[in-house]
XYZ file of C-alpha atoms in Angstrom:
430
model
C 40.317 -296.047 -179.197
C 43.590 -294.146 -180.497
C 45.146 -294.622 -183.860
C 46.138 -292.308 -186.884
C 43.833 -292.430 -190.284
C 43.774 -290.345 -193.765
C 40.709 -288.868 -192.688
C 38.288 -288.803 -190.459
C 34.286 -288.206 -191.062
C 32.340 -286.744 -188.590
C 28.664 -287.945 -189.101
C 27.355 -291.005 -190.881
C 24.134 -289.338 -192.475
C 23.707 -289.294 -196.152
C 26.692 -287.246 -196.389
C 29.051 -288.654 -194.136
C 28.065 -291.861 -195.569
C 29.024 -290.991 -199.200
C 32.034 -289.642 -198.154
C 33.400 -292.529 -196.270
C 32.279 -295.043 -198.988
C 34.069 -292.961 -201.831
C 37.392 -292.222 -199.383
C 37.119 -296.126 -198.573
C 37.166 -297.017 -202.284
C 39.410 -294.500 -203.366
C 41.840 -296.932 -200.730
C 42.259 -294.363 -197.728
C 42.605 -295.464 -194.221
C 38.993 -293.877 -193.187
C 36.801 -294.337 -190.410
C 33.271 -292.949 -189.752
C 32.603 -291.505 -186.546
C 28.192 -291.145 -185.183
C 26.688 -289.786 -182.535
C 23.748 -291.831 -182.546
C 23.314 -295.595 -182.122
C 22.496 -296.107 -185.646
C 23.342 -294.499 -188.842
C 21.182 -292.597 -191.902
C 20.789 -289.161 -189.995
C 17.596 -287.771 -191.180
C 17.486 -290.268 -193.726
C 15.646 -292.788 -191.489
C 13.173 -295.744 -192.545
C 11.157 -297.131 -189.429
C 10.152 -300.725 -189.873
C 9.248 -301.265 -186.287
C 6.623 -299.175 -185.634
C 3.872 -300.565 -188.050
C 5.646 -303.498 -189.274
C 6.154 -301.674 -192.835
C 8.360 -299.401 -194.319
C 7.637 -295.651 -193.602
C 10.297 -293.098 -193.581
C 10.454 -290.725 -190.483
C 12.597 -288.235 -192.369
C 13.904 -287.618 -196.203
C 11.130 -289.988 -198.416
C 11.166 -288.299 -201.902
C 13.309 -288.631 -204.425
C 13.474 -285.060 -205.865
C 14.664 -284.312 -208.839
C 14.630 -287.889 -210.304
C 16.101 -287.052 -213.658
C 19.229 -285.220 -211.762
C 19.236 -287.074 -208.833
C 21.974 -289.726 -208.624
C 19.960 -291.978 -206.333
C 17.408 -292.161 -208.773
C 19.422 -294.746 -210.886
C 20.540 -296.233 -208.116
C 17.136 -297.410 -207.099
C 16.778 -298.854 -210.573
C 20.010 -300.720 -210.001
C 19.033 -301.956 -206.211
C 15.572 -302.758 -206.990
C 14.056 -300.165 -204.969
C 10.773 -299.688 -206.292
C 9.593 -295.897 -206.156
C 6.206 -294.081 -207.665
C 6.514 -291.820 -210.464
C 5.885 -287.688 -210.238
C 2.519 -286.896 -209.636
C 1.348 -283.414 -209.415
C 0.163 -281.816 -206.366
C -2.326 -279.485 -207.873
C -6.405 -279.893 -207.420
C -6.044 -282.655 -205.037
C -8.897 -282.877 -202.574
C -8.770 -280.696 -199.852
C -11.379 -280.212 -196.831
C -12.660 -277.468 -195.842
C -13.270 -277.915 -191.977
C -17.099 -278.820 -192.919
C -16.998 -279.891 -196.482
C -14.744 -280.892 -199.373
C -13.756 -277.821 -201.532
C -15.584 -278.482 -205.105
C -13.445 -278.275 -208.042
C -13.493 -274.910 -208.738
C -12.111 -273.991 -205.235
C -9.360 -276.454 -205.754
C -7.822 -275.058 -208.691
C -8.366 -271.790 -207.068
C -6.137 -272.866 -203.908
C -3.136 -274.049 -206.215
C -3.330 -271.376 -208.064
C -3.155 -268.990 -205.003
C -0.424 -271.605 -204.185
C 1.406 -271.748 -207.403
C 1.598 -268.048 -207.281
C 3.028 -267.593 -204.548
C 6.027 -269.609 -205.043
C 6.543 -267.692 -208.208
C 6.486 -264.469 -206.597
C 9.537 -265.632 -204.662
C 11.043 -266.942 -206.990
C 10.900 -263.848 -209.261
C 11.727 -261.617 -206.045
C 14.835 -264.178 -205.642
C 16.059 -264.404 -209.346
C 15.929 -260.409 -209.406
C 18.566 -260.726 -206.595
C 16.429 -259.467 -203.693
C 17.054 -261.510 -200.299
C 14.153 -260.805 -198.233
C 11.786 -262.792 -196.369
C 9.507 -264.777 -198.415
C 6.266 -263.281 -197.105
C 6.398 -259.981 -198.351
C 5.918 -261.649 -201.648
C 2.380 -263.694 -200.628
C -0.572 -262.555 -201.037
C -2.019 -261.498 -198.025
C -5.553 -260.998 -199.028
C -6.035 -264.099 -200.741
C -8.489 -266.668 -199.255
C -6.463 -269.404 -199.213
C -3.156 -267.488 -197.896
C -3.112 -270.304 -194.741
C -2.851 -273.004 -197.134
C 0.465 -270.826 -198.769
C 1.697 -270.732 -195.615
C 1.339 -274.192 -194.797
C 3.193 -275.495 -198.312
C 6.188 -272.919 -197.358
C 6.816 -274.790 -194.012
C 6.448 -278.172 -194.907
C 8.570 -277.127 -198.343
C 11.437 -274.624 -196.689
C 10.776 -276.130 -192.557
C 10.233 -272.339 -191.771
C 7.478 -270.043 -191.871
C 7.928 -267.598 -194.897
C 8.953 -264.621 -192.674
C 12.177 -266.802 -192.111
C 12.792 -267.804 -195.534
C 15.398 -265.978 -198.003
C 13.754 -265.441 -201.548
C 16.752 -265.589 -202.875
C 17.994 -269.189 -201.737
C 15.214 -270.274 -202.318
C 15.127 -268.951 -206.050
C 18.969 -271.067 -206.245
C 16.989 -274.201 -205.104
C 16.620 -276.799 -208.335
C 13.476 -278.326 -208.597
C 12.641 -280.686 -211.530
C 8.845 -281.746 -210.372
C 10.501 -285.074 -210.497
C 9.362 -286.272 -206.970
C 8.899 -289.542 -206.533
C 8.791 -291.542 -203.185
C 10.646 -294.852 -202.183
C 8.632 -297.909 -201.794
C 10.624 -299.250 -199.069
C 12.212 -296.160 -197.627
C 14.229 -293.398 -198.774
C 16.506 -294.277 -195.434
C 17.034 -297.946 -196.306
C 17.744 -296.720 -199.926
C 20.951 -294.018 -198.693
C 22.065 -297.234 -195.993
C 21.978 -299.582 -200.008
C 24.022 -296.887 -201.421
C 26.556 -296.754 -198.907
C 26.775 -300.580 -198.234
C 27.135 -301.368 -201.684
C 30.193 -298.811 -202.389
C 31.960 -299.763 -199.318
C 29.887 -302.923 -197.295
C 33.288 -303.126 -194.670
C 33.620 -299.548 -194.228
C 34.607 -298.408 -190.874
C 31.660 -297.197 -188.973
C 31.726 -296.722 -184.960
C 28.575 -295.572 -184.093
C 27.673 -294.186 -180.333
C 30.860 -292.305 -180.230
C 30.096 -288.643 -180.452
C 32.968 -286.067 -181.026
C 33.535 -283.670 -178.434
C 36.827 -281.559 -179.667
C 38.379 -281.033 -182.909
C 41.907 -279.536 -183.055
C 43.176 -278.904 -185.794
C 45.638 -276.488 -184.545
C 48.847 -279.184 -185.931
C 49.557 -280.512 -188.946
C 46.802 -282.576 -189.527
C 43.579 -283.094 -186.605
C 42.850 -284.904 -183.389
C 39.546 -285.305 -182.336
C 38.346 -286.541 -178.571
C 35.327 -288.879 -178.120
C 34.114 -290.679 -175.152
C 36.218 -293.448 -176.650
C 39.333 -292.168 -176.840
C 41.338 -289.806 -179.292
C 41.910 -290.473 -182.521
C 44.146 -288.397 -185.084
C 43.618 -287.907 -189.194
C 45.353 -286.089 -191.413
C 42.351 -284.166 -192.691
C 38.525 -284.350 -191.240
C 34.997 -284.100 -193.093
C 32.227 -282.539 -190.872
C 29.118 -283.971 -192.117
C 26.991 -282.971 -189.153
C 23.737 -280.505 -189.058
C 24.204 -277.188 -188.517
C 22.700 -276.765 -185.732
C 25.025 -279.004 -184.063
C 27.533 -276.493 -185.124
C 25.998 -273.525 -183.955
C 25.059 -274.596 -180.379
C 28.599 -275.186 -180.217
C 27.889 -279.530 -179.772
C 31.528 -279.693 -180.925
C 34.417 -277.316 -179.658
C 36.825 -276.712 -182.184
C 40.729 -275.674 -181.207
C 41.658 -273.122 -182.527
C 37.778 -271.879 -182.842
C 35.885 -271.633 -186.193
C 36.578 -268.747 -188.168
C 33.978 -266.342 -187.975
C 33.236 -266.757 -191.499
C 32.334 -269.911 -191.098
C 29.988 -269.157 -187.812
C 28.518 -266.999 -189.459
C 27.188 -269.492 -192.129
C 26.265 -271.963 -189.716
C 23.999 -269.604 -188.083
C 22.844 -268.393 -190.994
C 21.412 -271.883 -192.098
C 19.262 -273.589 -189.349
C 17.448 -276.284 -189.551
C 13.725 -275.517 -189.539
C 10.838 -278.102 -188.245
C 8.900 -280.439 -190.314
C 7.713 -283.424 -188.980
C 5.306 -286.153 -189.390
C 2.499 -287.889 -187.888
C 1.669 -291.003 -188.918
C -1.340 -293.798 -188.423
C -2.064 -296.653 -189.366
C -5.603 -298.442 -189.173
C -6.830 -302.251 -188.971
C -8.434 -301.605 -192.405
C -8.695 -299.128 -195.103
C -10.985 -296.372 -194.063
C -10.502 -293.856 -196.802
C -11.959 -295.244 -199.835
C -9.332 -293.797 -201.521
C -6.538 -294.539 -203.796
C -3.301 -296.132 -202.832
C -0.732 -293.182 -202.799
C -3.726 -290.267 -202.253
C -2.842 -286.894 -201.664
C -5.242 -284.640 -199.251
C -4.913 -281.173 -197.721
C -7.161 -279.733 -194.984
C -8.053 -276.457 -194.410
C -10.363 -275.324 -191.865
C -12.460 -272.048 -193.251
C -14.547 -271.512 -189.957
C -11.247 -271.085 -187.307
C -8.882 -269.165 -188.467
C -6.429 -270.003 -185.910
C -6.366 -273.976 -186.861
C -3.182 -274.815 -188.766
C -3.464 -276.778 -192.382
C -2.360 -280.319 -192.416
C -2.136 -282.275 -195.627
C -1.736 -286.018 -195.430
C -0.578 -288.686 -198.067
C -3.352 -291.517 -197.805
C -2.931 -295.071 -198.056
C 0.989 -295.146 -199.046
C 1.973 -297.837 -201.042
C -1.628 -299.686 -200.357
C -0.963 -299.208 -196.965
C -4.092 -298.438 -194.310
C -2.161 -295.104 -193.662
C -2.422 -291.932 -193.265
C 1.347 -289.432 -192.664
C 0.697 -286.199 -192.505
C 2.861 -283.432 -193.039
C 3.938 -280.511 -190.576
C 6.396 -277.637 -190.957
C 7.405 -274.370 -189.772
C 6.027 -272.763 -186.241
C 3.208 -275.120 -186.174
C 5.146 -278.278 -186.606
C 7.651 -276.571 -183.864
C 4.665 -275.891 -181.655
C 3.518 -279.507 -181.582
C 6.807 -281.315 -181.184
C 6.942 -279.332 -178.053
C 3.284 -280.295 -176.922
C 4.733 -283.724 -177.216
C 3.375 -286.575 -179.133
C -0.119 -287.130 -178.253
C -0.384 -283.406 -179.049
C 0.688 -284.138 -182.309
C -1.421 -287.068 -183.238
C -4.422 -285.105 -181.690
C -4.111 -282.404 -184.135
C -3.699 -285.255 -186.918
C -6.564 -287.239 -186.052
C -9.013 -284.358 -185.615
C -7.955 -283.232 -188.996
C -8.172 -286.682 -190.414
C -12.006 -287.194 -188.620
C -13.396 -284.105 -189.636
C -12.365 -285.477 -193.686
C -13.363 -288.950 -193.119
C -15.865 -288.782 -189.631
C -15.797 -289.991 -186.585
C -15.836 -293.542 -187.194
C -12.259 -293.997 -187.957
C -10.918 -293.390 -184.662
C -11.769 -296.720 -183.585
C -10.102 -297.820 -186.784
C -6.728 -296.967 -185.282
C -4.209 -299.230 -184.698
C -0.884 -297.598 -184.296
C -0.043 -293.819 -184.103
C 3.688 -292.749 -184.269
C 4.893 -288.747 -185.073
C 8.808 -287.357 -185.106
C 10.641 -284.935 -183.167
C 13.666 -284.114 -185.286
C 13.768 -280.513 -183.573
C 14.164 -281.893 -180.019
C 16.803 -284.433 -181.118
C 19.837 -282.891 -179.471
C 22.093 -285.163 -181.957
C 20.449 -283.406 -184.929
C 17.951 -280.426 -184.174
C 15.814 -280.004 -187.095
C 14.521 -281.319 -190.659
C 17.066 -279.037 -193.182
C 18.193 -275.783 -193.989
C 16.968 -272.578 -195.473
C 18.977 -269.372 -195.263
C 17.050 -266.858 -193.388
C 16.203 -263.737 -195.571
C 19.286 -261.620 -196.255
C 21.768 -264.449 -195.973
C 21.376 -266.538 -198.857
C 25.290 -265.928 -199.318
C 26.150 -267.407 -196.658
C 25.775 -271.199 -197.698
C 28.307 -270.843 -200.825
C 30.974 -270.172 -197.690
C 30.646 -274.048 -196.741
C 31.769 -275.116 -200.235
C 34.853 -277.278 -199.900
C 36.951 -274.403 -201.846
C 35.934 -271.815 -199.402
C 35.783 -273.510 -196.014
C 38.789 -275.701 -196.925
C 41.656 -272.876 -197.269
C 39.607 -271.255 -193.977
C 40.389 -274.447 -192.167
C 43.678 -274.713 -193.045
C 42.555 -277.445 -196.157
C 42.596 -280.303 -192.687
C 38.659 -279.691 -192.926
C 35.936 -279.966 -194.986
C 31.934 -279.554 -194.526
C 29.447 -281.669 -195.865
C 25.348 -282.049 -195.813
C 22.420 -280.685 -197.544
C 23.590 -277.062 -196.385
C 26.709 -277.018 -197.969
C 24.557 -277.719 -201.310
C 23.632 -274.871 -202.920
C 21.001 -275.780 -205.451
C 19.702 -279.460 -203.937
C 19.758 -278.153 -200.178
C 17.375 -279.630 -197.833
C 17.918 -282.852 -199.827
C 19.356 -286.414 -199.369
C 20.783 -286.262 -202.653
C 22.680 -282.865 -201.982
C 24.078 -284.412 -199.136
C 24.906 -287.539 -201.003
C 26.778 -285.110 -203.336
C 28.776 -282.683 -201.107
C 29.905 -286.072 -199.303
C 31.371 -287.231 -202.678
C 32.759 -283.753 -203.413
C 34.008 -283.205 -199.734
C 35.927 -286.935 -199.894
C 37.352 -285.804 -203.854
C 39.054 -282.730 -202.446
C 40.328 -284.862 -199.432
C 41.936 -287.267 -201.806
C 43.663 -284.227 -203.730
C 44.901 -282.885 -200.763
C 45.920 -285.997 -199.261
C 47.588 -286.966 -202.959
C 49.284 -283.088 -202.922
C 50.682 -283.567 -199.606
C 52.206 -286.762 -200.597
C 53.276 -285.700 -203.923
């Protein structure tokens, strides 16, 4: 595999996937170049596993008003559930469920303290969200719990201040049949014979000429310019070598912005069990061991005889190395205490994620860890391009500053990183 292209994209997630669609239409000679055998990133719907749509990664659309795959669900068909709210949903208590009192109590507690860091982060201090919880509050666990499965770190690794930048509209509503298969409509749609070779993982980028050659096990191929739409953590293990080497500007900011844990387990039964609601939200909390994590689970998706419940930070990093039965241990057990014992036999399926041992990704998204928020503006295409010699670009939810840990800001940095390719590519011809 040799030939010469406009540019190359490195990375066929929701990102790289914009990017090559938009390049592709613009009329550039583009290919897309994946690691994996499939493409969608962390944007993944699994069909297989319980012969339904359930999405291992990204499955809300946040933001809907904002969010530019909101409309084009309308215009796809993809049917979606509108913003609920969170707040007072039932929660267990390890040996009851909390009355409703306690409930508003715990979102309160909850509610706070996401507007203590936010008011810590607006006021420009960048330190770790933590010192801004309440520690003596009852329900401080629960906190906890929200800021992993929110940020994918515990709050002593979260900045205050990016995540005061992060743009939330309480528009969050989840895809019917998959946020995953949604980004692979989006893409297919703007550019259905764009050039996608997947398996074919870059090992070297030089961009040391006058435009880039990259290696793969497939051969060499060379661009005039490049878009890296590829996790960070990719980056900062050094999965790619780059010749000449990064600037240290730019390693800096990758290693500033890993990509935390949050995973799912997931079950599904050979009946409904729950007697509740299609689309139920339930958190657990168990008040008699303190050293039991939270778990919170959407029931019944979509009229589904599911349960997928939600993990992030240390404790969804301490089960995906367990391994999976682990995982779906810890689920279950939460899931049995709520509902007894009787539902275990109920089970038909279990299936749970490992996005931080995925070697071709290595984690759910980005937050900055505290002090460092400034470091994601240095992806931006107009700071990383001149660093790069304007023959690369960055994409992903990183590079997004106010819709990070996103598939929408992904979507968008792929659109902006392919717009300033064109101008450069319609500069250098000009």
């Amino acid at each position: 595999m040799s030939d010469d292209y406009d540019v190359l994209v490195v990375g066929a997630g929701a990102a790289g996937l914009a990017a090559g669609a938009r390049l592709h239409q613009a009329g550039a000679r583009v290919r897309v170049l994946e690691a994996a055998a499939r493409t969608g990133g962390r944007a993944f719907t699994d069909t297989a596993t319980f012969g339904v749509a359930w999405d291992r990664g990204c499955h809300w659309l946040h933001s809907a008003s904002v969010n530019p795959l909101h409309a084009a669900a309308d215009e796809l068909g993809f049917a979606y559930l509108g913003p609920g709210s969170r707040q007072a949903r039932p929660t267990h208590l390890g040996s009851r469920w909390a009355d409703e009192a306690e409930r508003r109590d715990i979102w309160r507690a909850i509610d706070a303290g996401f507007s203590a860091v936010k008011a810590a982060g607006d006021a420009g201090r960048d330190v770790a969200a933590s010192l801004c919880l309440d520690t003596a509050s009852p329900w401080l666990r629960l906190s906890r719990h929200w800021f992993g499965v929110m940020s994918a770190a515990d709050p002593e690794h979260v900045s205050t201040r990016d995540l005061a930048a992060y743009s939330d509209t309480a528009e969050n509503c989840p895809v019917e049949r998959g946020y995953g298969a949604l980004v692979q409509a989006v893409a297919a749609r703007a550019a259905p014979d764009l050039d996608i070779v997947t398996a074919c993982p870059v090992e070297t980028v030089d961009w040391s000429g006058a435009g880039v050659t990259v290696t793969t096990p497939r051969g060499t191929l060379t661009a005039r310019q490049l878009i890296l739409a590829v996790p960070t953590s990719v980056i900062a293990r050094g999965a790619i070598r780059f010749t000449p080497g990064l600037p240290v500007e730019l390693e800096e900011a990758f290693a500033a912005l890993p990509l935390g844990a949050a995973e799912k387990v997931a079950f599904r039964f050979d009946r409904e069990v729950f007697g509740l609601p299609s689309s139920s939200h339930v958190d657990t909390l168990d008040l008699g061991n303190p050293a039991r994590r939270p778990v919170n689970f959407v029931i019944n998706p979509f009229g589904e005889p599911m349960a997928v419940g939600l993990l992030g930070g240390s404790n969804a990093a301490d089960l995906v190395a367990a391994g999976p039965q682990a995982m779906a241990d810890f689920g279950l057990a939460a899931l049995v205490d709520a509902f007894g014992a009787d539902i275990r036999a109920r089970v038909k399926t279990a299936a749970t994620t490992a996005w931080l041992a995925d070697p071709l990704i290595g984690g759910a998204y980005s937050c900055a860890l505290p002090g460092l928020a400034h470091m994601r503006a240095r992806l931006a295409p107009e700071h990383a391009g001149p660093l790069l010699g304007g023959r690369v670009l960055i994409a992903g939810e990183a590079v997004s500053t106010h819709a990070y840990s996103t598939a929408h800001g992904a979507h968008l940095t792929g659109l902006a990183a392919a717009d300033a390719a064109l101008a450069q590519l319609q500069g250098v011809s000009a």
